[in-house]
Short mmCIF file of C-alpha atoms in Angstrom, two decimals:
data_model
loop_
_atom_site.label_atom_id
_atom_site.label_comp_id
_atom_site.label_asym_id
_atom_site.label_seq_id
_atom_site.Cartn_x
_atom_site.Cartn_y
_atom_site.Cartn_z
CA UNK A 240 52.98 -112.22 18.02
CA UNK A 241 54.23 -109.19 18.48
CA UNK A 242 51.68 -106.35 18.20
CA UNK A 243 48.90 -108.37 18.54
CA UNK A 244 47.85 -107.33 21.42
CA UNK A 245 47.30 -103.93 20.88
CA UNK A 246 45.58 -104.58 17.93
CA UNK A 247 43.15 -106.71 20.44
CA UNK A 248 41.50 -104.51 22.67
CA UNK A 249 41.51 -101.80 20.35
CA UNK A 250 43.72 -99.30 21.65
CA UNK A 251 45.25 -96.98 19.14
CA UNK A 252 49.47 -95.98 19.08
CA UNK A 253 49.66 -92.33 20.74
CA UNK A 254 50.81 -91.48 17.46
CA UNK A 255 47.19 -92.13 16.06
CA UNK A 256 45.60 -90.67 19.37
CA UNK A 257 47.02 -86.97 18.78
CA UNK A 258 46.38 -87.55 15.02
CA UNK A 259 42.84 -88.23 15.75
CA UNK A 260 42.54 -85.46 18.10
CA UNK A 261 44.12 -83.30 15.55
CA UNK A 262 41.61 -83.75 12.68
CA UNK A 263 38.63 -83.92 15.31
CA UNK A 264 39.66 -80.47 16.16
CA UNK A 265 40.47 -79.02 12.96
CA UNK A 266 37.39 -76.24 11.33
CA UNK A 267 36.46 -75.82 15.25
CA UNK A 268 38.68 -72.96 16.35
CA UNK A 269 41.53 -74.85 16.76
CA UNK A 270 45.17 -74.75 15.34
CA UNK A 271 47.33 -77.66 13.75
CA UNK A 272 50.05 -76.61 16.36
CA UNK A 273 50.88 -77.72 19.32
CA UNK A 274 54.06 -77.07 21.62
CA UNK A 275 55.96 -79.99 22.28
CA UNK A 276 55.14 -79.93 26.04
CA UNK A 277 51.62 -80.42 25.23
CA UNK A 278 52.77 -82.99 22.70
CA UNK A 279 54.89 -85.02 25.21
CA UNK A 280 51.71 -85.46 27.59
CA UNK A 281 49.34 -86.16 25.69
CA UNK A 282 51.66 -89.85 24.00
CA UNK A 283 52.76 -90.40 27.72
CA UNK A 284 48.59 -89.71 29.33
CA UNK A 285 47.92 -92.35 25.70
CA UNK A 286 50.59 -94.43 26.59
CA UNK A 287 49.70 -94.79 30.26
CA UNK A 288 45.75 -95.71 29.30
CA UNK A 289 46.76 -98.38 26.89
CA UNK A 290 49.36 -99.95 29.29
CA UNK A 291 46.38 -99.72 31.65
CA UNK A 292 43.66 -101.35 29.00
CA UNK A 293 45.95 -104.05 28.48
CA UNK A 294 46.99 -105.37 31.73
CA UNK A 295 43.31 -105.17 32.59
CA UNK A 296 42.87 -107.63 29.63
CA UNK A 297 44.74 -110.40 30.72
CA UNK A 298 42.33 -111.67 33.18
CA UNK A 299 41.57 -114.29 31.42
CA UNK A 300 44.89 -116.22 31.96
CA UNK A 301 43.72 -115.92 35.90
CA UNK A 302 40.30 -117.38 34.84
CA UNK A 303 41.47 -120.80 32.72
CA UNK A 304 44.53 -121.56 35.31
CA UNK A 305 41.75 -121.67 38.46
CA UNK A 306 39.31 -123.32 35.93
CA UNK A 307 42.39 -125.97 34.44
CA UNK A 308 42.65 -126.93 38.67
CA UNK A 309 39.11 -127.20 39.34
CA UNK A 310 38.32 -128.88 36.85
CA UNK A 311 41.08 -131.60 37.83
CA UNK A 312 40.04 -131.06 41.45
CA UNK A 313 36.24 -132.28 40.15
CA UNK A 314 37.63 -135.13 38.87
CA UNK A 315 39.79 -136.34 41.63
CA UNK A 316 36.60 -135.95 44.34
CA UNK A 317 34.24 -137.84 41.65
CA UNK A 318 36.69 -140.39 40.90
CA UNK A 319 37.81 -141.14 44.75
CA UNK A 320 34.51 -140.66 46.82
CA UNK A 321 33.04 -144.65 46.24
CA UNK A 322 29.95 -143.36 48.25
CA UNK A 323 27.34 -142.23 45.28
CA UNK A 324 25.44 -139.97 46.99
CA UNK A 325 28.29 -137.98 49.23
CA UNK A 326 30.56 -138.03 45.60
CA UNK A 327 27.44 -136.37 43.93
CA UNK A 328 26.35 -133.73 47.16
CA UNK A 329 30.02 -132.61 47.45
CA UNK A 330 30.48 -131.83 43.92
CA UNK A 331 27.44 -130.17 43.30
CA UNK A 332 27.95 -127.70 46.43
CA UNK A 333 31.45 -127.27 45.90
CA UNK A 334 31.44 -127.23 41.50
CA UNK A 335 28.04 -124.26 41.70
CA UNK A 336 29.95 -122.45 43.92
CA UNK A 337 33.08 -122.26 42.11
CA UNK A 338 31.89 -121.50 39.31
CA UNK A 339 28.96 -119.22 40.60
CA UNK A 340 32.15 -117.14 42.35
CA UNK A 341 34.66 -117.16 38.85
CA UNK A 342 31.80 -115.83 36.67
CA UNK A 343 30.77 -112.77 38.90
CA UNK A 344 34.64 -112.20 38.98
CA UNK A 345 35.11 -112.46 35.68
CA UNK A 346 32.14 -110.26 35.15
CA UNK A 347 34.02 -107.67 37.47
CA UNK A 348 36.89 -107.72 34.61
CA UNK A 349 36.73 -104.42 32.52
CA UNK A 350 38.54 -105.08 29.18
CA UNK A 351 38.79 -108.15 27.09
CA UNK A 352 40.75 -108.87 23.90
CA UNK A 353 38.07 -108.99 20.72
CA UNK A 354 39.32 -112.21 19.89
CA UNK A 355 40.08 -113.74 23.35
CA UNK A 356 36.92 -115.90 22.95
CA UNK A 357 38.07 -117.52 19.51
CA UNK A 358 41.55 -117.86 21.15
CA UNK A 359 41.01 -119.87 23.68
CA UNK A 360 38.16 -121.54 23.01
CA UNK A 361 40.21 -124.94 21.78
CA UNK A 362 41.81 -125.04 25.43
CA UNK A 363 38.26 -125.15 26.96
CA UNK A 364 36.89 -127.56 24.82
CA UNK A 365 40.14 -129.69 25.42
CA UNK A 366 39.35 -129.93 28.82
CA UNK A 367 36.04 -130.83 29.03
CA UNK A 368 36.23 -133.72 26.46
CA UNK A 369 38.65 -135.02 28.56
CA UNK A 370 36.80 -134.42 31.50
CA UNK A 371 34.33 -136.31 30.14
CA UNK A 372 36.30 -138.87 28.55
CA UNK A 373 38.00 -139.78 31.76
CA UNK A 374 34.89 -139.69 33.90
CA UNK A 375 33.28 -142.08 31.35
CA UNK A 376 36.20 -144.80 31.08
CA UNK A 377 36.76 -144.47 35.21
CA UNK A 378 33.69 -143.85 37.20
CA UNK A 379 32.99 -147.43 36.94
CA UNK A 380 36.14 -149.30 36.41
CA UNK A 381 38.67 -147.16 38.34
CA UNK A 382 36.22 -145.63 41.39
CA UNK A 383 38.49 -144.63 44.37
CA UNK A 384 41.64 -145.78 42.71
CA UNK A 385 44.31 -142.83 42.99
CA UNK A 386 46.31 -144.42 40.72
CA UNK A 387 44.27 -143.93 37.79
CA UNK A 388 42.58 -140.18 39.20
CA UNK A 389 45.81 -138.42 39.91
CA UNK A 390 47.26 -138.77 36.65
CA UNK A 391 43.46 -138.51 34.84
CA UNK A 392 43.08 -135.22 36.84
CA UNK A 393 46.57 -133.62 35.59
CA UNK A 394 45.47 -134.85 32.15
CA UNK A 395 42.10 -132.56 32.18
CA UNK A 396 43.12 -129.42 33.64
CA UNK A 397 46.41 -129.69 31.50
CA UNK A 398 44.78 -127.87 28.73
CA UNK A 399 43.36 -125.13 30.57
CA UNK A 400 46.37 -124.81 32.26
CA UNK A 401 48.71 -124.81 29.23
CA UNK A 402 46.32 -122.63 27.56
CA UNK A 403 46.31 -119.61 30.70
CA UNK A 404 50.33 -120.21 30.77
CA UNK A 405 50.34 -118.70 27.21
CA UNK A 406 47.49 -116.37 27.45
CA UNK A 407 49.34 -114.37 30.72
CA UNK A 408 52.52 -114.32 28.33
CA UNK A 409 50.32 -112.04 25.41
#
């Protein structure tokens, strides 16, 4: 949708900006003109920072594709390990880590759409029902079986992955 983003994270057209500025400035010594000059730099300095806001904003596309392949990763070293106890120590090590490192990125991220969360919430939730879902119906019937984890895994991190492919394109 076209617009949309801008609307997002908040950041006004440099139209607005100089109006703001205008009546901010207006009763405090200041005069409604301004020579074009002046004019021209500050839409191109508002222009710049909101070009700036937003490609800091799409982080999040970054975030569900490495999340959509773990995720499937997960599933294809629970589903092949047969040994319990190895299948269970790898994961844990390898999942807390993961995910310990992509939060404190994604806490690194400056900007963030206002409505990113309600946006992409449905692709989350997609994956880990099916995460689930698949774990459930193969841990015991399909253990170490490629033949059902391959295609299982692709079918859990689809969503994620689907859902960053059209979240780097806003």
């Amino acid at each position: 949708m076209p617009g949309e983003g801008n609307a997002e994270l908040r950041v006004p057209e440099p139209r607005k900006v100089l109006a703001i500025l205008e009546s901010r400035c207006q009763g405090r010594g200041m005069t409604n003109e301004i020579s074009p000059e002046a004019a021209r730099a500050a839409l191109a300095s508002a222009a710049t920072t909101r070009e700036a806001v937003q490609a800091e904003g799409r982080w999040m596309a970054t975030y569900m594709l490495s999340f959509g392949l773990g995720f499937g990763a997960a599933a294809l070293l629970l589903g092949l390990i047969e040994n319990f106890w190895l299948r269970m120590g790898l994961f844990l090590a390898i999942w807390i880590t993961f995910v310990l490192v992509m939060v404190r990125w994604a806490s690194t991220r400056l900007a963030s759409a206002r409505t990113q969360a309600r946006r992409v919430a449905g692709w989350w939730v997609g994956t880990s029902v099916l995460f689930a879902v698949v774990l459930f119906l193969g841990t015991d019937r399909f253990q170490g079986q490629l033949s059902y984890w391959l295609p299982a895994a692709a079918l859990i991190a689809a969503p994620l992955v689907i859902g960053g492919l059209l979240e780097r394109r806003k």
